[in-house]
């Protein structure tokens, strides 16, 4: 008897855009385009029901991965970084400020989102705090 194992890759869609899944190769371009249009908050929903949040001020970004609605989730961090940054404008107009330690440089945030969309998990070298 042979066992057949199938690897199912989670697909992700940007919540307020097309229902067509975004690829890991295309997600950074989509995020940059949204930033250029002044959309600094982006939510992606995975086919498994997970949620991925990306909120930026164009210099730093908060990246949060949730198992579903109501989950406190886990977020990328930059340990030891001092200071605070503002300008994280949410879709409802709220302008948030976060400790720099709880955000990452936007370039790193792009790398993290690209990896999560492509593999379903954080990169092995990502620094993440679990908020559950």
Rosetta silent file (secondary structure, phi, psi, omega in degrees, C-alpha in Angstrom):
SEQUENCE: XXXXXXXXXXXXXXXXXXXXXXXXXXXXXXXXXXXXXXXXXXXXXXXXXXXXXXXXXXXXXXXXXXXXXXXXXXXXXXXXXXXXXXXXXXXXXXXXXXXXXXXXXXXXXXXXXXXXXXXXXXXXXXXXXXXX
SCORE:     score description
SCORE:     0.000 S_00000001
   1 L     0.000  132.133  178.520    0.000    0.000    0.000 S_00000001
   2 L  -104.843  139.559  175.534    1.338    3.445   -0.974 S_00000001
   3 L  -100.150  131.575  177.753    0.562    6.592    0.907 S_00000001
   4 L  -105.771  125.024  179.199    0.137    9.713   -1.175 S_00000001
   5 L  -110.527  127.366  178.655    0.966   12.988    0.523 S_00000001
   6 L  -112.436  131.772  176.122   -0.251   16.208   -1.040 S_00000001
   7 L   -92.460  119.703  179.829    1.189   19.558   -0.071 S_00000001
   8 L  -104.591  120.642  179.913   -1.527   22.187   -0.068 S_00000001
   9 L   -90.446  132.057  176.691   -0.278   25.731   -0.331 S_00000001
  10 L   -70.565  137.093  175.083   -2.339   28.423    1.336 S_00000001
  11 L  -103.887  153.063 -176.773   -3.462   31.177   -1.016 S_00000001
  12 E  -127.481  141.151  173.937   -3.803   34.813    0.042 S_00000001
  13 E  -125.922  147.813  173.387   -6.020   37.641   -1.202 S_00000001
  14 E   -79.514  126.046 -169.041   -5.883   41.336   -0.402 S_00000001
  15 L   -55.757  -38.473 -174.811   -9.143   41.992    1.422 S_00000001
  16 L  -106.414   13.515  177.863  -10.330   45.082   -0.431 S_00000001
  17 L  -111.609 -154.353 -179.745   -8.993   44.268   -3.879 S_00000001
  18 L   -61.837  147.567  175.984   -9.696   41.516   -6.392 S_00000001
  19 L   -74.064    1.210  179.383  -10.693   38.076   -5.093 S_00000001
  20 L   -75.564  130.580  179.570   -7.827   36.706   -7.202 S_00000001
  21 L   -58.671  146.390  176.339   -5.005   35.355   -4.992 S_00000001
  22 E   -97.040  140.038 -179.653   -1.814   37.371   -4.810 S_00000001
  23 L   -89.178  162.344  176.206    1.462   35.512   -5.358 S_00000001
  24 H   -62.791  -34.126  179.199    4.566   35.797   -3.226 S_00000001
  25 H   -70.234  -23.970 -176.561    6.308   37.261   -6.291 S_00000001
  26 H  -105.392  -11.456 -172.973    3.612   39.921   -6.681 S_00000001
  27 H   -65.865  -38.265 -179.511    2.669   40.851   -3.133 S_00000001
  28 H   -65.515  -40.677  176.266    5.459   43.396   -2.601 S_00000001
  29 H   -60.930  -40.640  177.563    4.518   45.210   -5.804 S_00000001
  30 H   -63.290  -44.358  179.241    0.906   45.302   -4.641 S_00000001
  31 H   -63.171  -43.934  178.874    1.939   46.711   -1.251 S_00000001
  32 H   -62.015  -41.421  178.824    4.151   49.368   -2.871 S_00000001
  33 H   -62.155  -42.457  178.886    1.343   50.363   -5.214 S_00000001
  34 H   -65.030  -42.005  177.298   -1.050   50.725   -2.293 S_00000001
  35 H   -60.437  -44.406  178.379    1.482   52.836   -0.358 S_00000001
  36 H   -58.643  -30.513  179.153    1.905   55.072   -3.422 S_00000001
  37 L   -88.721    3.533  179.592   -1.894   55.572   -3.402 S_00000001
  38 L    84.973   10.727  177.349   -1.846   56.469    0.308 S_00000001
  39 L   -93.774   97.617 -173.847   -3.228   53.126    1.510 S_00000001
  40 L   -92.349   -8.540  177.777   -0.936   52.401    4.437 S_00000001
  41 E  -115.692  126.056  177.801   -3.002   49.559    5.944 S_00000001
  42 E  -132.558  132.407  174.529   -3.378   46.269    4.076 S_00000001
  43 E  -115.334  133.242  173.950   -5.072   43.082    5.257 S_00000001
  44 E  -115.248  143.943  176.624   -4.629   39.770    3.511 S_00000001
  45 E  -116.448  129.389  178.090   -6.791   36.721    4.160 S_00000001
  46 E   -86.237  156.004 -179.652   -5.420   33.227    3.713 S_00000001
  47 L   -62.794  -16.987  177.311   -7.464   30.359    2.327 S_00000001
  48 L   -89.947   -1.665 -179.237   -7.196   28.711    5.766 S_00000001
  49 L    97.200   -2.739  177.939   -8.822   31.744    7.432 S_00000001
  50 L   -72.721  159.272  179.915   -5.628   33.268    8.736 S_00000001
  51 E  -124.280  142.444  178.048   -5.110   37.029    8.515 S_00000001
  52 E  -127.949  119.363 -179.447   -1.948   38.967    7.712 S_00000001
  53 E  -106.044  139.540  176.240   -1.812   42.676    8.532 S_00000001
  54 E  -133.216  114.362  177.714    0.676   45.156    7.081 S_00000001
  55 E  -127.437  128.813 -173.782    0.529   48.743    8.389 S_00000001
  56 E  -134.884  161.142  167.981    3.253   51.199    7.441 S_00000001
  57 L  -113.149   15.967 -179.228    4.322   54.812    7.598 S_00000001
  58 L    79.580   -6.697  174.280    6.476   54.129    4.491 S_00000001
  59 L  -115.084  -41.507  178.282    9.636   53.848    6.633 S_00000001
  60 E  -127.363  163.806  179.782    8.690   51.192    9.185 S_00000001
  61 E  -146.337  148.258  171.498    5.892   48.636    9.258 S_00000001
  62 E   -97.715  124.609  177.764    3.889   46.558   11.680 S_00000001
  63 E  -120.326  120.420 -175.495    3.468   42.994   10.377 S_00000001
  64 E  -128.069  132.907  176.990    0.974   40.825   12.277 S_00000001
  65 E  -114.754  122.958 -178.636   -0.072   37.226   11.575 S_00000001
  66 E  -115.718  145.010  176.419   -3.357   36.043   13.122 S_00000001
  67 L   -74.392  -17.119  179.345   -4.824   32.540   13.184 S_00000001
  68 L   166.854 -178.671  178.209   -8.270   34.079   12.633 S_00000001
  69 L   -55.235  135.984  176.386  -10.667   36.752   13.868 S_00000001
  70 L    84.576   -9.522  178.710  -10.146   37.528   17.543 S_00000001
  71 L   -77.487  130.939  176.510   -6.687   35.942   17.744 S_00000001
  72 L   -64.213  -26.137  173.045   -4.114   38.254   19.386 S_00000001
  73 L    76.425 -157.264  179.972   -1.609   36.837   16.904 S_00000001
  74 E  -147.490  147.366 -177.206    2.104   37.381   16.604 S_00000001
  75 E  -137.733  152.622  179.060    4.052   40.293   15.202 S_00000001
  76 E   -71.659  142.961 -179.824    7.496   41.061   13.820 S_00000001
  77 L  -132.349  163.950  177.557    9.827   43.010   16.103 S_00000001
  78 L  -128.461   75.904 -171.727   13.135   44.845   15.949 S_00000001
  79 L   -53.758  139.778  175.951   14.546   44.198   19.466 S_00000001
  80 L    82.711   -3.496  179.034   16.618   46.924   21.060 S_00000001
  81 L   -79.797  125.397 -177.553   15.478   49.639   18.663 S_00000001
  82 L   -92.240  156.722  174.218   14.747   52.824   20.596 S_00000001
  83 L   101.433  178.655 -179.679   12.153   55.458   19.847 S_00000001
  84 E  -132.866  152.351  175.483    8.645   55.723   18.476 S_00000001
  85 E  -130.027  143.331  176.646    7.295   56.352   14.995 S_00000001
  86 E  -116.659 -172.232  179.374    3.966   57.818   13.971 S_00000001
  87 E    89.501   12.760  176.029    2.170   58.138   10.656 S_00000001
  88 E   -85.730   87.610 -173.430    0.703   54.629   10.612 S_00000001
  89 E   -88.401  119.903  179.914   -2.620   55.731    9.123 S_00000001
  90 L   -82.022  165.021 -177.269   -5.360   53.113    9.264 S_00000001
  91 L   -62.470  -22.018  178.112   -8.134   52.810    6.696 S_00000001
  92 L   -87.850    5.453  178.195  -10.574   54.481    9.139 S_00000001
  93 L    93.401  -10.527  179.047   -8.333   57.566    9.287 S_00000001
  94 L   -64.578  133.495 -179.670   -6.843   56.801   12.699 S_00000001
  95 E  -105.737  106.220 -176.383   -3.164   57.831   12.877 S_00000001
  96 E   -94.067  158.229  175.464   -1.295   55.374   15.103 S_00000001
  97 E  -127.830  136.531 -178.797    2.102   55.596   16.757 S_00000001
  98 E  -131.427  150.792  170.582    4.140   52.490   17.670 S_00000001
  99 E   -62.732  137.793  179.884    7.384   51.794   19.504 S_00000001
 100 H   -59.108  -27.795  178.370   10.081   51.188   16.880 S_00000001
 101 H   -63.977  -25.998 -179.432   10.860   47.925   18.682 S_00000001
 102 H   -95.234    8.674  176.410    7.367   46.657   17.671 S_00000001
 103 L  -130.893  171.650  177.488    7.863   47.504   13.995 S_00000001
 104 E  -131.631  158.425  174.488   10.498   46.674   11.388 S_00000001
 105 E   -55.642  144.635 -173.040   12.048   48.661    8.545 S_00000001
 106 H   -58.067  -35.172  178.822    9.673   48.579    5.573 S_00000001
 107 H   -61.646  -41.424  177.106   12.164   46.642    3.424 S_00000001
 108 H   -67.249  -39.186  178.362   12.270   43.885    6.073 S_00000001
 109 H   -60.937  -41.689  176.728    8.471   43.967    6.316 S_00000001
 110 H   -58.980  -44.088 -179.865    8.225   43.370    2.554 S_00000001
 111 H   -61.720  -42.691 -179.115   10.549   40.358    2.922 S_00000001
 112 H   -64.151  -47.881 -179.398    8.459   38.943    5.767 S_00000001
 113 H   -62.543  -44.214  179.455    5.137   39.342    3.945 S_00000001
 114 H   -57.876  -42.567 -179.015    6.579   37.846    0.747 S_00000001
 115 H   -68.279  -44.202  179.933    7.826   34.809    2.697 S_00000001
 116 H   -63.000  -43.800  179.065    4.559   34.290    4.588 S_00000001
 117 H   -63.977  -35.107 -178.425    2.516   34.519    1.387 S_00000001
 118 H   -80.347  -31.399 -173.083    4.890   32.056   -0.308 S_00000001
 119 H  -123.148  -17.659 -177.849    5.325   29.526    2.486 S_00000001
 120 L    88.372    0.306 -178.765    2.659   30.175    5.112 S_00000001
 121 L  -142.935  166.454  176.281    5.169   30.851    7.867 S_00000001
 122 L   -66.833  150.303  171.836    7.668   33.385    9.115 S_00000001
 123 L   -61.422  150.903 -177.444   11.219   33.120    7.766 S_00000001
 124 L   -57.666  -30.035 -177.310   13.476   31.144   10.130 S_00000001
 125 L   -93.819    4.848 -179.263   15.490   34.286   10.922 S_00000001
 126 L   -71.245  142.590  173.762   12.471   36.519   11.642 S_00000001
 127 L   -98.562  118.702 -172.285   12.190   38.028   15.077 S_00000001
 128 E  -133.705  140.754  172.836    8.621   37.564   16.225 S_00000001
 129 E  -109.629  129.307  177.067    6.710   38.100   19.461 S_00000001
 130 E   -88.798  122.758 -175.709    3.729   35.848   20.127 S_00000001
 131 L   -96.416    4.006 -178.412    0.934   37.931   21.662 S_00000001
 132 L   -74.223    0.000    0.000   -1.347   34.997   22.567 S_00000001
